[in-house]
mmCIF file of C-alpha atoms in Angstrom:
data_model
loop_
_atom_site.group_PDB
_atom_site.id
_atom_site.type_symbol
_atom_site.label_atom_id
_atom_site.label_comp_id
_atom_site.label_asym_id
_atom_site.label_seq_id
_atom_site.Cartn_x
_atom_site.Cartn_y
_atom_site.Cartn_z
ATOM 1 C CA MET A 26 38.594 -17.785 15.471
ATOM 2 C CA GLU A 27 38.344 -21.253 13.909
ATOM 3 C CA ARG A 28 35.883 -22.251 16.646
ATOM 4 C CA VAL A 29 33.739 -19.201 16.015
ATOM 5 C CA GLY A 30 32.870 -20.265 12.474
ATOM 6 C CA ASP A 31 32.098 -18.276 9.329
ATOM 7 C CA ASP A 32 28.376 -17.903 10.086
ATOM 8 C CA MET A 33 29.128 -16.203 13.400
ATOM 9 C CA ILE A 34 31.752 -13.914 11.840
ATOM 10 C CA PHE A 35 29.644 -12.751 8.918
ATOM 11 C CA GLU A 36 26.048 -12.936 10.154
ATOM 12 C CA GLU A 37 26.481 -11.911 13.788
ATOM 13 C CA ILE A 38 29.573 -9.705 13.804
ATOM 14 C CA LEU A 39 30.246 -8.114 10.428
ATOM 15 C CA SER A 40 26.546 -7.604 9.698
ATOM 16 C CA ARG A 41 26.454 -5.072 12.576
ATOM 17 C CA LEU A 42 29.108 -2.830 11.038
ATOM 18 C CA PRO A 43 28.385 0.348 9.037
ATOM 19 C CA ALA A 44 27.982 -0.140 5.293
ATOM 20 C CA LYS A 45 31.178 1.720 4.392
ATOM 21 C CA VAL A 46 33.193 -0.470 6.781
ATOM 22 C CA VAL A 47 31.668 -3.621 5.261
ATOM 23 C CA CYS A 48 32.726 -2.391 1.809
ATOM 24 C CA ARG A 49 36.318 -2.003 3.021
ATOM 25 C CA PHE A 50 36.307 -5.530 4.469
ATOM 26 C CA LYS A 51 35.490 -6.911 1.015
ATOM 27 C CA SER A 52 39.106 -6.287 0.064
ATOM 28 C CA VAL A 53 40.395 -8.708 2.744
ATOM 29 C CA SER A 54 40.110 -11.732 0.444
ATOM 30 C CA LYS A 55 38.043 -13.188 -2.385
ATOM 31 C CA GLN A 56 36.147 -15.323 0.134
ATOM 32 C CA TRP A 57 35.248 -12.304 2.255
ATOM 33 C CA CYS A 58 34.214 -10.353 -0.830
ATOM 34 C CA TYR A 59 31.928 -13.229 -1.819
ATOM 35 C CA GLU A 60 30.463 -13.747 1.667
ATOM 36 C CA LEU A 61 29.809 -10.028 2.184
ATOM 37 C CA SER A 62 27.992 -9.841 -1.162
ATOM 38 C CA THR A 63 25.596 -12.774 -0.817
ATOM 39 C CA PRO A 64 21.855 -11.944 -0.816
ATOM 40 C CA LYS A 65 21.584 -13.449 2.665
ATOM 41 C CA PHE A 66 24.254 -11.182 4.154
ATOM 42 C CA VAL A 67 22.923 -8.097 2.352
ATOM 43 C CA PHE A 68 19.434 -8.846 3.712
ATOM 44 C CA ILE A 69 20.671 -9.359 7.297
ATOM 45 C CA HIS A 70 22.774 -6.187 7.164
ATOM 46 C CA ALA A 71 19.903 -4.088 5.757
ATOM 47 C CA ARG A 72 17.550 -5.406 8.451
ATOM 48 C CA ARG A 73 19.963 -4.454 11.233
ATOM 49 C CA VAL A 74 20.562 -1.008 9.720
ATOM 50 C CA GLY A 75 16.803 -0.485 9.416
ATOM 51 C CA SER A 76 16.373 -0.580 13.199
ATOM 52 C CA SER A 77 18.955 2.167 13.755
ATOM 53 C CA ILE A 78 18.008 5.708 14.756
ATOM 54 C CA GLN A 79 20.775 6.963 12.461
ATOM 55 C CA LYS A 80 19.766 7.884 8.931
ATOM 56 C CA LYS A 81 20.873 10.111 6.094
ATOM 57 C CA LEU A 82 19.046 12.927 4.343
ATOM 58 C CA LEU A 83 19.818 13.466 0.668
ATOM 59 C CA SER A 84 18.892 16.931 -0.638
ATOM 60 C CA LEU A 85 19.002 18.081 -4.250
ATOM 61 C CA LYS A 86 20.174 21.681 -4.388
ATOM 62 C CA GLU A 87 20.398 23.874 -7.469
ATOM 63 C CA ASN A 88 24.073 23.091 -8.060
ATOM 64 C CA SER A 89 24.953 20.336 -5.583
ATOM 65 C CA ILE A 90 23.765 17.177 -3.849
ATOM 66 C CA VAL A 91 24.077 17.339 -0.058
ATOM 67 C CA VAL A 92 23.913 14.486 2.462
ATOM 68 C CA ASP A 93 23.291 15.214 6.162
ATOM 69 C CA ASP A 94 23.383 12.967 9.231
ATOM 70 C CA ILE A 95 20.013 12.472 10.931
ATOM 71 C CA VAL A 96 19.902 11.009 14.445
ATOM 72 C CA ALA A 97 16.505 10.364 16.058
ATOM 73 C CA GLY A 98 14.881 12.669 13.522
ATOM 74 C CA ASN A 99 17.243 15.557 14.334
ATOM 75 C CA LEU A 100 19.670 17.160 11.914
ATOM 76 C CA GLU A 101 23.221 16.787 13.205
ATOM 77 C CA GLU A 102 25.083 20.075 12.830
ATOM 78 C CA ASP A 103 28.273 20.306 10.780
ATOM 79 C CA THR A 104 27.784 16.913 9.116
ATOM 80 C CA SER A 105 26.853 18.089 5.620
ATOM 81 C CA GLU A 106 28.730 16.320 2.856
ATOM 82 C CA THR A 107 28.576 17.045 -0.849
ATOM 83 C CA VAL A 108 28.327 13.912 -2.993
ATOM 84 C CA THR A 109 28.837 13.474 -6.716
ATOM 85 C CA PHE A 110 26.138 12.017 -8.936
ATOM 86 C CA PRO A 111 27.475 9.292 -11.287
ATOM 87 C CA TYR A 112 26.306 11.156 -14.398
ATOM 88 C CA ASP A 113 27.373 14.558 -15.641
ATOM 89 C CA VAL A 114 24.089 16.340 -14.998
ATOM 90 C CA GLU A 115 23.110 19.366 -12.924
ATOM 91 C CA PRO A 116 21.125 18.474 -9.755
ATOM 92 C CA SER A 117 18.378 20.845 -10.914
ATOM 93 C CA PHE A 118 17.649 18.299 -13.678
ATOM 94 C CA LEU A 119 17.161 15.479 -11.151
ATOM 95 C CA SER A 120 13.916 14.422 -9.487
ATOM 96 C CA ILE A 121 13.648 11.863 -6.650
ATOM 97 C CA ILE A 122 10.990 9.216 -7.163
ATOM 98 C CA GLY A 123 11.626 7.057 -4.135
ATOM 99 C CA SER A 124 13.956 5.770 -1.410
ATOM 100 C CA PHE A 125 14.040 2.145 -0.293
ATOM 101 C CA ASN A 126 16.613 0.022 1.577
ATOM 102 C CA GLY A 127 19.450 2.430 0.879
ATOM 103 C CA LEU A 128 18.666 2.873 -2.823
ATOM 104 C CA ILE A 129 17.505 6.157 -4.338
ATOM 105 C CA LEU A 130 15.409 6.088 -7.509
ATOM 106 C CA LEU A 131 15.901 9.231 -9.588
ATOM 107 C CA CYS A 132 14.834 10.572 -12.933
ATOM 108 C CA ILE A 133 17.191 12.601 -15.105
ATOM 109 C CA LYS A 134 15.005 15.137 -16.896
ATOM 110 C CA ARG A 135 16.634 16.054 -20.187
ATOM 111 C CA SER A 136 15.598 16.019 -23.855
ATOM 112 C CA TYR A 137 15.293 12.273 -23.255
ATOM 113 C CA ASN A 138 14.536 11.067 -19.757
ATOM 114 C CA GLU A 139 16.323 8.329 -17.861
ATOM 115 C CA LEU A 140 15.575 6.401 -14.706
ATOM 116 C CA VAL A 141 18.498 5.544 -12.408
ATOM 117 C CA PHE A 142 19.001 3.212 -9.431
ATOM 118 C CA TRP A 143 21.631 4.753 -7.153
ATOM 119 C CA ASN A 144 23.164 3.692 -3.846
ATOM 120 C CA PRO A 145 24.760 6.929 -2.516
ATOM 121 C CA THR A 146 26.730 4.949 0.084
ATOM 122 C CA THR A 147 28.485 2.463 -2.211
ATOM 123 C CA ARG A 148 28.272 4.846 -5.226
ATOM 124 C CA ARG A 149 26.968 1.992 -7.381
ATOM 125 C CA PHE A 150 24.289 2.824 -9.939
ATOM 126 C CA LYS A 151 22.318 1.364 -12.821
ATOM 127 C CA MET A 152 20.313 2.876 -15.658
ATOM 128 C CA ILE A 153 16.977 1.044 -15.966
ATOM 129 C CA SER A 154 14.986 3.211 -18.391
ATOM 130 C CA ASP A 155 13.937 1.911 -21.791
ATOM 131 C CA GLU A 156 12.552 3.583 -24.917
ATOM 132 C CA TYR A 157 9.278 4.280 -23.101
ATOM 133 C CA PHE A 158 11.032 7.030 -21.121
ATOM 134 C CA SER A 159 11.646 9.085 -24.239
ATOM 135 C CA ARG A 160 8.370 10.778 -23.293
ATOM 136 C CA TYR A 161 8.588 13.802 -21.040
ATOM 137 C CA PHE A 162 8.914 12.920 -17.363
ATOM 138 C CA GLY A 163 6.928 15.631 -15.543
ATOM 139 C CA ARG A 164 7.241 16.347 -11.851
ATOM 140 C CA HIS A 165 3.481 15.909 -11.372
ATOM 141 C CA ASN A 166 2.876 13.381 -14.166
ATOM 142 C CA ASP A 167 5.180 10.510 -13.191
ATOM 143 C CA THR A 168 5.868 8.750 -9.938
ATOM 144 C CA GLY A 169 6.758 5.334 -8.555
ATOM 145 C CA GLY A 170 8.307 3.302 -5.767
ATOM 146 C CA MET A 171 10.498 0.305 -4.961
ATOM 147 C CA TYR A 172 9.874 -2.993 -3.189
ATOM 148 C CA PHE A 173 10.981 -6.604 -2.743
ATOM 149 C CA ASP A 174 8.576 -9.316 -3.907
ATOM 150 C CA GLU A 175 8.070 -12.648 -2.135
ATOM 151 C CA HIS A 176 11.138 -14.056 -3.955
ATOM 152 C CA ASN A 177 13.381 -11.223 -2.685
ATOM 153 C CA ASN A 178 13.487 -9.755 -6.188
ATOM 154 C CA LEU A 179 13.920 -5.990 -6.104
ATOM 155 C CA LYS A 180 11.339 -4.254 -8.292
ATOM 156 C CA VAL A 181 10.537 -0.724 -9.410
ATOM 157 C CA LEU A 182 6.986 0.508 -9.912
ATOM 158 C CA HIS A 183 6.673 3.343 -12.418
ATOM 159 C CA ILE A 184 3.430 5.253 -13.019
ATOM 160 C CA ASN A 185 3.071 7.587 -15.990
ATOM 161 C CA CYS A 186 0.134 9.926 -16.667
ATOM 162 C CA TYR A 187 -0.109 10.921 -20.309
ATOM 163 C CA TRP A 188 -3.118 12.162 -22.294
ATOM 164 C CA ASP A 189 -5.487 11.319 -19.406
ATOM 165 C CA VAL A 190 -4.277 7.718 -19.299
ATOM 166 C CA VAL A 191 -2.462 6.133 -16.335
ATOM 167 C CA THR A 192 0.147 3.564 -17.375
ATOM 168 C CA ALA A 193 1.660 1.385 -14.635
ATOM 169 C CA ARG A 194 4.781 -0.659 -15.312
ATOM 170 C CA VAL A 195 7.093 -2.707 -13.103
ATOM 171 C CA TYR A 196 10.819 -3.381 -13.533
ATOM 172 C CA SER A 197 12.478 -6.565 -12.248
ATOM 173 C CA ARG A 198 16.101 -6.299 -11.114
ATOM 174 C CA HIS A 199 16.499 -10.047 -11.627
ATOM 175 C CA ASN A 200 15.042 -10.157 -15.153
ATOM 176 C CA GLU A 201 16.275 -6.675 -16.128
ATOM 177 C CA SER A 202 13.025 -6.024 -17.962
ATOM 178 C CA TRP A 203 9.767 -4.057 -17.745
ATOM 179 C CA ARG A 204 6.179 -5.293 -17.967
ATOM 180 C CA LYS A 205 2.834 -3.526 -17.922
ATOM 181 C CA LEU A 206 0.327 -3.791 -15.035
ATOM 182 C CA ASN A 207 -3.431 -3.310 -14.975
ATOM 183 C CA PHE A 208 -4.511 -0.011 -13.430
ATOM 184 C CA LEU A 209 -7.848 0.991 -11.912
ATOM 185 C CA ASN A 210 -10.716 1.200 -14.402
ATOM 186 C CA GLY A 211 -13.124 4.117 -14.571
ATOM 187 C CA THR A 212 -10.915 6.750 -12.933
ATOM 188 C CA GLN A 213 -9.779 10.157 -14.195
ATOM 189 C CA LEU A 214 -6.512 10.083 -12.249
ATOM 190 C CA GLY A 215 -4.451 10.440 -15.402
ATOM 191 C CA SER A 216 -5.820 13.913 -16.069
ATOM 192 C CA ASN A 217 -3.439 16.871 -16.080
ATOM 193 C CA PHE A 218 -5.567 18.340 -13.270
ATOM 194 C CA PHE A 219 -4.272 15.657 -10.879
ATOM 195 C CA SER A 220 -0.910 15.730 -9.136
ATOM 196 C CA TRP A 221 0.740 12.522 -7.880
ATOM 197 C CA SER A 222 3.040 12.412 -4.863
ATOM 198 C CA PRO A 223 6.139 10.178 -4.701
ATOM 199 C CA GLY A 224 5.261 6.707 -3.442
ATOM 200 C CA ILE A 225 5.981 5.673 0.138
ATOM 201 C CA TYR A 226 6.408 2.049 1.246
ATOM 202 C CA SER A 227 4.682 0.696 4.360
ATOM 203 C CA ASP A 228 3.683 -2.870 5.302
ATOM 204 C CA LYS A 229 3.966 -4.415 1.821
ATOM 205 C CA LYS A 230 2.109 -1.556 0.169
ATOM 206 C CA ILE A 231 3.095 1.618 -1.679
ATOM 207 C CA TYR A 232 0.901 4.681 -1.142
ATOM 208 C CA PHE A 233 0.380 7.674 -3.433
ATOM 209 C CA MET A 234 -1.412 10.963 -2.760
ATOM 210 C CA VAL A 235 -3.349 11.992 -5.882
ATOM 211 C CA SER A 236 -4.832 15.485 -5.599
ATOM 212 C CA ASN A 237 -6.829 17.773 -7.870
ATOM 213 C CA TYR A 238 -6.585 21.462 -7.023
ATOM 214 C CA TRP A 239 -8.121 22.756 -10.244
ATOM 215 C CA ILE A 240 -11.468 21.580 -11.721
ATOM 216 C CA PRO A 241 -13.325 20.742 -9.533
ATOM 217 C CA PRO A 242 -10.993 21.820 -6.712
ATOM 218 C CA GLY A 243 -10.425 19.674 -3.664
ATOM 219 C CA GLU A 244 -10.743 16.114 -4.971
ATOM 220 C CA ARG A 245 -8.202 13.901 -3.193
ATOM 221 C CA ASN A 246 -7.416 10.209 -3.532
ATOM 222 C CA ILE A 247 -5.014 7.742 -1.947
ATOM 223 C CA VAL A 248 -3.946 5.103 -4.458
ATOM 224 C CA VAL A 249 -2.569 1.907 -2.897
ATOM 225 C CA PHE A 250 -0.346 -0.611 -4.661
ATOM 226 C CA ASP A 251 -0.156 -4.082 -3.075
ATOM 227 C CA VAL A 252 3.360 -5.414 -3.737
ATOM 228 C CA ILE A 253 2.302 -9.062 -3.289
ATOM 229 C CA SER A 254 -0.669 -9.142 -5.681
ATOM 230 C CA GLU A 255 0.719 -6.230 -7.745
ATOM 231 C CA SER A 256 -2.751 -4.682 -7.875
ATOM 232 C CA PHE A 257 -4.151 -1.201 -7.198
ATOM 233 C CA SER A 258 -6.956 0.042 -4.950
ATOM 234 C CA ILE A 259 -8.314 3.298 -3.499
ATOM 235 C CA LEU A 260 -8.054 4.075 0.226
ATOM 236 C CA ARG A 261 -10.485 6.507 1.791
ATOM 237 C CA PHE A 262 -9.156 9.791 3.122
ATOM 238 C CA PRO A 263 -9.124 10.719 6.795
ATOM 239 C CA GLU A 264 -12.135 12.792 7.830
ATOM 240 C CA HIS A 265 -9.674 15.530 8.757
ATOM 241 C CA MET A 266 -9.044 16.071 5.057
ATOM 242 C CA GLU A 267 -12.612 17.004 4.110
ATOM 243 C CA VAL A 268 -11.783 20.697 4.499
ATOM 244 C CA ASN A 269 -10.811 22.473 1.284
ATOM 245 C CA PRO A 270 -8.196 23.618 0.517
ATOM 246 C CA CYS A 271 -6.205 20.860 2.182
ATOM 247 C CA GLN A 272 -2.969 18.990 1.518
ATOM 248 C CA GLY A 273 -1.593 15.689 2.747
ATOM 249 C CA HIS A 274 2.038 14.623 3.094
ATOM 250 C CA PHE A 275 3.082 10.987 3.590
ATOM 251 C CA LEU A 276 5.769 9.703 5.942
ATOM 252 C CA THR A 277 6.308 6.564 7.986
ATOM 253 C CA ILE A 278 6.908 6.637 11.735
ATOM 254 C CA SER A 279 7.856 3.426 13.576
ATOM 255 C CA ASN A 280 7.124 1.606 10.296
ATOM 256 C CA LYS A 281 3.494 2.811 10.203
ATOM 257 C CA LEU A 282 1.926 5.019 7.571
ATOM 258 C CA HIS A 283 1.253 8.601 8.674
ATOM 259 C CA VAL A 284 -0.108 11.678 6.942
ATOM 260 C CA ILE A 285 0.532 15.288 7.885
ATOM 261 C CA VAL A 286 -2.682 17.123 7.018
ATOM 262 C CA VAL A 287 -2.387 20.849 6.308
ATOM 263 C CA GLN A 288 -5.729 22.688 6.144
ATOM 264 C CA TYR A 289 -6.630 26.253 5.276
ATOM 265 C CA ALA A 290 -9.888 26.862 7.161
ATOM 266 C CA GLY A 291 -9.692 30.495 8.187
ATOM 267 C CA GLU A 292 -6.352 29.722 9.791
ATOM 268 C CA LEU A 293 -3.532 27.350 8.962
ATOM 269 C CA ILE A 294 -3.903 24.012 10.792
ATOM 270 C CA ALA A 295 -1.552 21.016 10.679
ATOM 271 C CA ASP A 296 -2.467 17.610 12.134
ATOM 272 C CA LEU A 297 -0.660 14.263 12.209
ATOM 273 C CA VAL A 298 -2.802 11.159 11.593
ATOM 274 C CA LYS A 299 -1.756 7.507 11.294
ATOM 275 C CA TYR A 300 -3.276 4.538 9.484
ATOM 276 C CA GLU A 301 -3.643 1.505 11.735
ATOM 277 C CA HIS A 302 -6.070 -1.454 11.733
ATOM 278 C CA ASP A 303 -7.834 -0.022 8.652
ATOM 279 C CA GLU A 304 -8.620 3.214 10.495
ATOM 280 C CA TRP A 305 -7.260 6.762 10.461
ATOM 281 C CA ILE A 306 -6.329 7.905 13.969
ATOM 282 C CA LYS A 307 -5.442 11.480 14.866
ATOM 283 C CA VAL A 308 -2.167 11.548 16.800
ATOM 284 C CA PHE A 309 -1.934 15.272 17.602
ATOM 285 C CA SER A 310 -2.132 18.800 16.205
ATOM 286 C CA PHE A 311 1.026 20.781 15.541
ATOM 287 C CA ASN A 312 1.523 24.170 17.165
ATOM 288 C CA ARG A 313 1.697 27.508 15.358
ATOM 289 C CA ALA A 314 1.661 26.399 11.726
ATOM 290 C CA ARG A 315 2.750 29.057 9.235
ATOM 291 C CA ILE A 316 3.734 29.350 5.589
ATOM 292 C CA VAL A 317 7.475 29.768 4.925
ATOM 293 C CA HIS A 318 8.150 31.934 1.898
ATOM 294 C CA HIS A 319 11.944 31.685 1.987
ATOM 295 C CA MET A 320 14.159 28.862 3.266
ATOM 296 C CA GLU A 321 17.621 29.514 4.595
ATOM 297 C CA THR A 322 20.542 27.616 3.058
ATOM 298 C CA GLN A 323 21.036 25.456 6.165
ATOM 299 C CA GLU A 324 17.355 24.552 6.495
ATOM 300 C CA ARG A 325 16.108 21.081 5.514
ATOM 301 C CA THR A 326 12.573 19.729 5.159
ATOM 302 C CA ASN A 327 10.863 16.860 7.015
ATOM 303 C CA ILE A 328 13.430 16.668 9.813
ATOM 304 C CA ILE A 329 13.725 18.293 13.231
ATOM 305 C CA GLN A 330 15.676 21.552 13.484
ATOM 306 C CA ASN A 331 15.513 23.810 16.532
ATOM 307 C CA ASN A 332 12.309 22.097 17.733
ATOM 308 C CA LYS A 333 10.634 22.909 14.430
ATOM 309 C CA TRP A 334 9.518 20.840 11.463
ATOM 310 C CA LEU A 335 9.309 22.001 7.856
ATOM 311 C CA ILE A 336 6.707 20.270 5.685
ATOM 312 C CA THR A 337 6.840 20.406 1.890
ATOM 313 C CA SER A 338 4.154 19.546 -0.627
ATOM 314 C CA ILE A 339 4.383 18.299 -4.192
ATOM 315 C CA TRP A 340 3.339 21.810 -5.239
ATOM 316 C CA GLY A 341 6.357 23.354 -3.535
ATOM 317 C CA ASP A 342 4.591 24.900 -0.533
ATOM 318 C CA THR A 343 6.573 24.872 2.714
ATOM 319 C CA VAL A 344 4.831 24.931 6.104
ATOM 320 C CA GLU A 345 6.642 25.329 9.441
ATOM 321 C CA VAL A 346 5.257 23.872 12.676
ATOM 322 C CA VAL A 347 6.573 24.145 16.242
ATOM 323 C CA LEU A 348 7.029 20.861 18.117
ATOM 324 C CA CYS A 349 5.900 20.438 21.711
ATOM 325 C CA ASN A 350 7.426 17.736 23.942
ATOM 326 C CA ASP A 351 4.929 15.044 22.889
ATOM 327 C CA SER A 352 5.171 15.720 19.160
ATOM 328 C CA PHE A 353 8.959 16.074 19.402
ATOM 329 C CA ASN A 354 9.351 12.654 21.067
ATOM 330 C CA TYR A 355 6.912 10.990 18.666
ATOM 331 C CA ILE A 356 8.287 12.354 15.423
ATOM 332 C CA GLN A 357 11.877 11.378 16.280
ATOM 333 C CA HIS A 358 10.989 7.892 15.037
ATOM 334 C CA VAL A 359 10.424 8.935 11.411
ATOM 335 C CA ASP A 360 11.565 6.091 9.141
ATOM 336 C CA ASN A 361 10.945 7.362 5.659
ATOM 337 C CA TYR A 362 10.090 10.469 3.704
ATOM 338 C CA ASN A 363 10.261 11.012 -0.062
ATOM 339 C CA GLY A 364 9.990 14.287 -1.911
ATOM 340 C CA PRO A 365 10.995 15.472 -5.394
ATOM 341 C CA LYS A 366 14.087 17.191 -3.979
ATOM 342 C CA GLY A 367 14.810 15.290 -0.761
ATOM 343 C CA ALA A 368 14.611 11.830 0.817
ATOM 344 C CA LEU A 369 15.690 9.964 3.926
ATOM 345 C CA PHE A 370 17.790 6.875 3.279
ATOM 346 C CA LEU A 371 19.761 4.208 5.125
ATOM 347 C CA GLU A 372 23.414 3.411 4.534
ATOM 348 C CA THR A 373 23.251 -0.137 3.151
ATOM 349 C CA ILE A 374 25.205 -2.300 0.740
ATOM 350 C CA VAL A 375 22.112 -3.180 -1.317
ATOM 351 C CA SER A 376 23.176 -3.273 -4.947
ATOM 352 C CA PRO A 377 21.319 -1.942 -7.986
ATOM 353 C CA PHE A 378 22.450 -5.156 -9.668
ATOM 354 C CA ASP A 379 21.106 -8.640 -8.996
#
């Protein structure tokens, strides 16, 4: 073992172990606890975990928080585990804002609202809200995402829509402070008529679906946040989404941004399109799309169950599609999905603290 060296032990051997096993190894000695907590080791471990086909699905139920095993996009039967949130609050008062590198960003919606970093694997958490969050955090009015900047500093983007004004702020884990960002000028995206989706991270950008289903109906926008320049822009919609009414749902597959487009044009149609080389490319159409009015207790959204896929929107609609062989094989490689009541995540040792 002396010939192997510490670098080989920690970076090539222990970094391949599951997160919960790594946490147990921290109790071996003070040196091991230190080595297994360095930013370098945490980064290497998270990168190896990110290439795994094994993921977790966290679902917020009315009275419980459930975690399921997901392997190659499929729900593994009899793996459901109930986990405890670190604060004494009913799950119905929680809303998921984002999932990134094993961390879940949630809002506690009470008389005063709080924003929480939470690693469900290590059970570590951190409250990051300030006095600004004393305003009401609405399901359709606030959103955000997480990312690492070029200095490996974990940051949180928070977007608030209040009185027709969009306020964008970013939190630095290293500095433990918030600062305000410039948002797009000349837009009406802060109006109560618009609904913002949770942000999804792909290729150093965070994407948001911003839709207006009221006055005038059908206006849709994709707002893009560049994590390097920390600036916003608008991305054009796929041509498939010109039909009204129409909804779009973000996910990443093989680390590329995809949108499931659900259209109501005489019949219910669901297509999968991906964004690549600055173009929207249609991948395939789903079979036999239908509205689901009641979900069974064991059913989960945005994963594969019995060769079917349940899609949810920010308005609460649920659409079921049947997967053929091609769509089944393709969609097994889903990396990320965020919704107000559910999110995929990886088991990592990434800490909410710097």
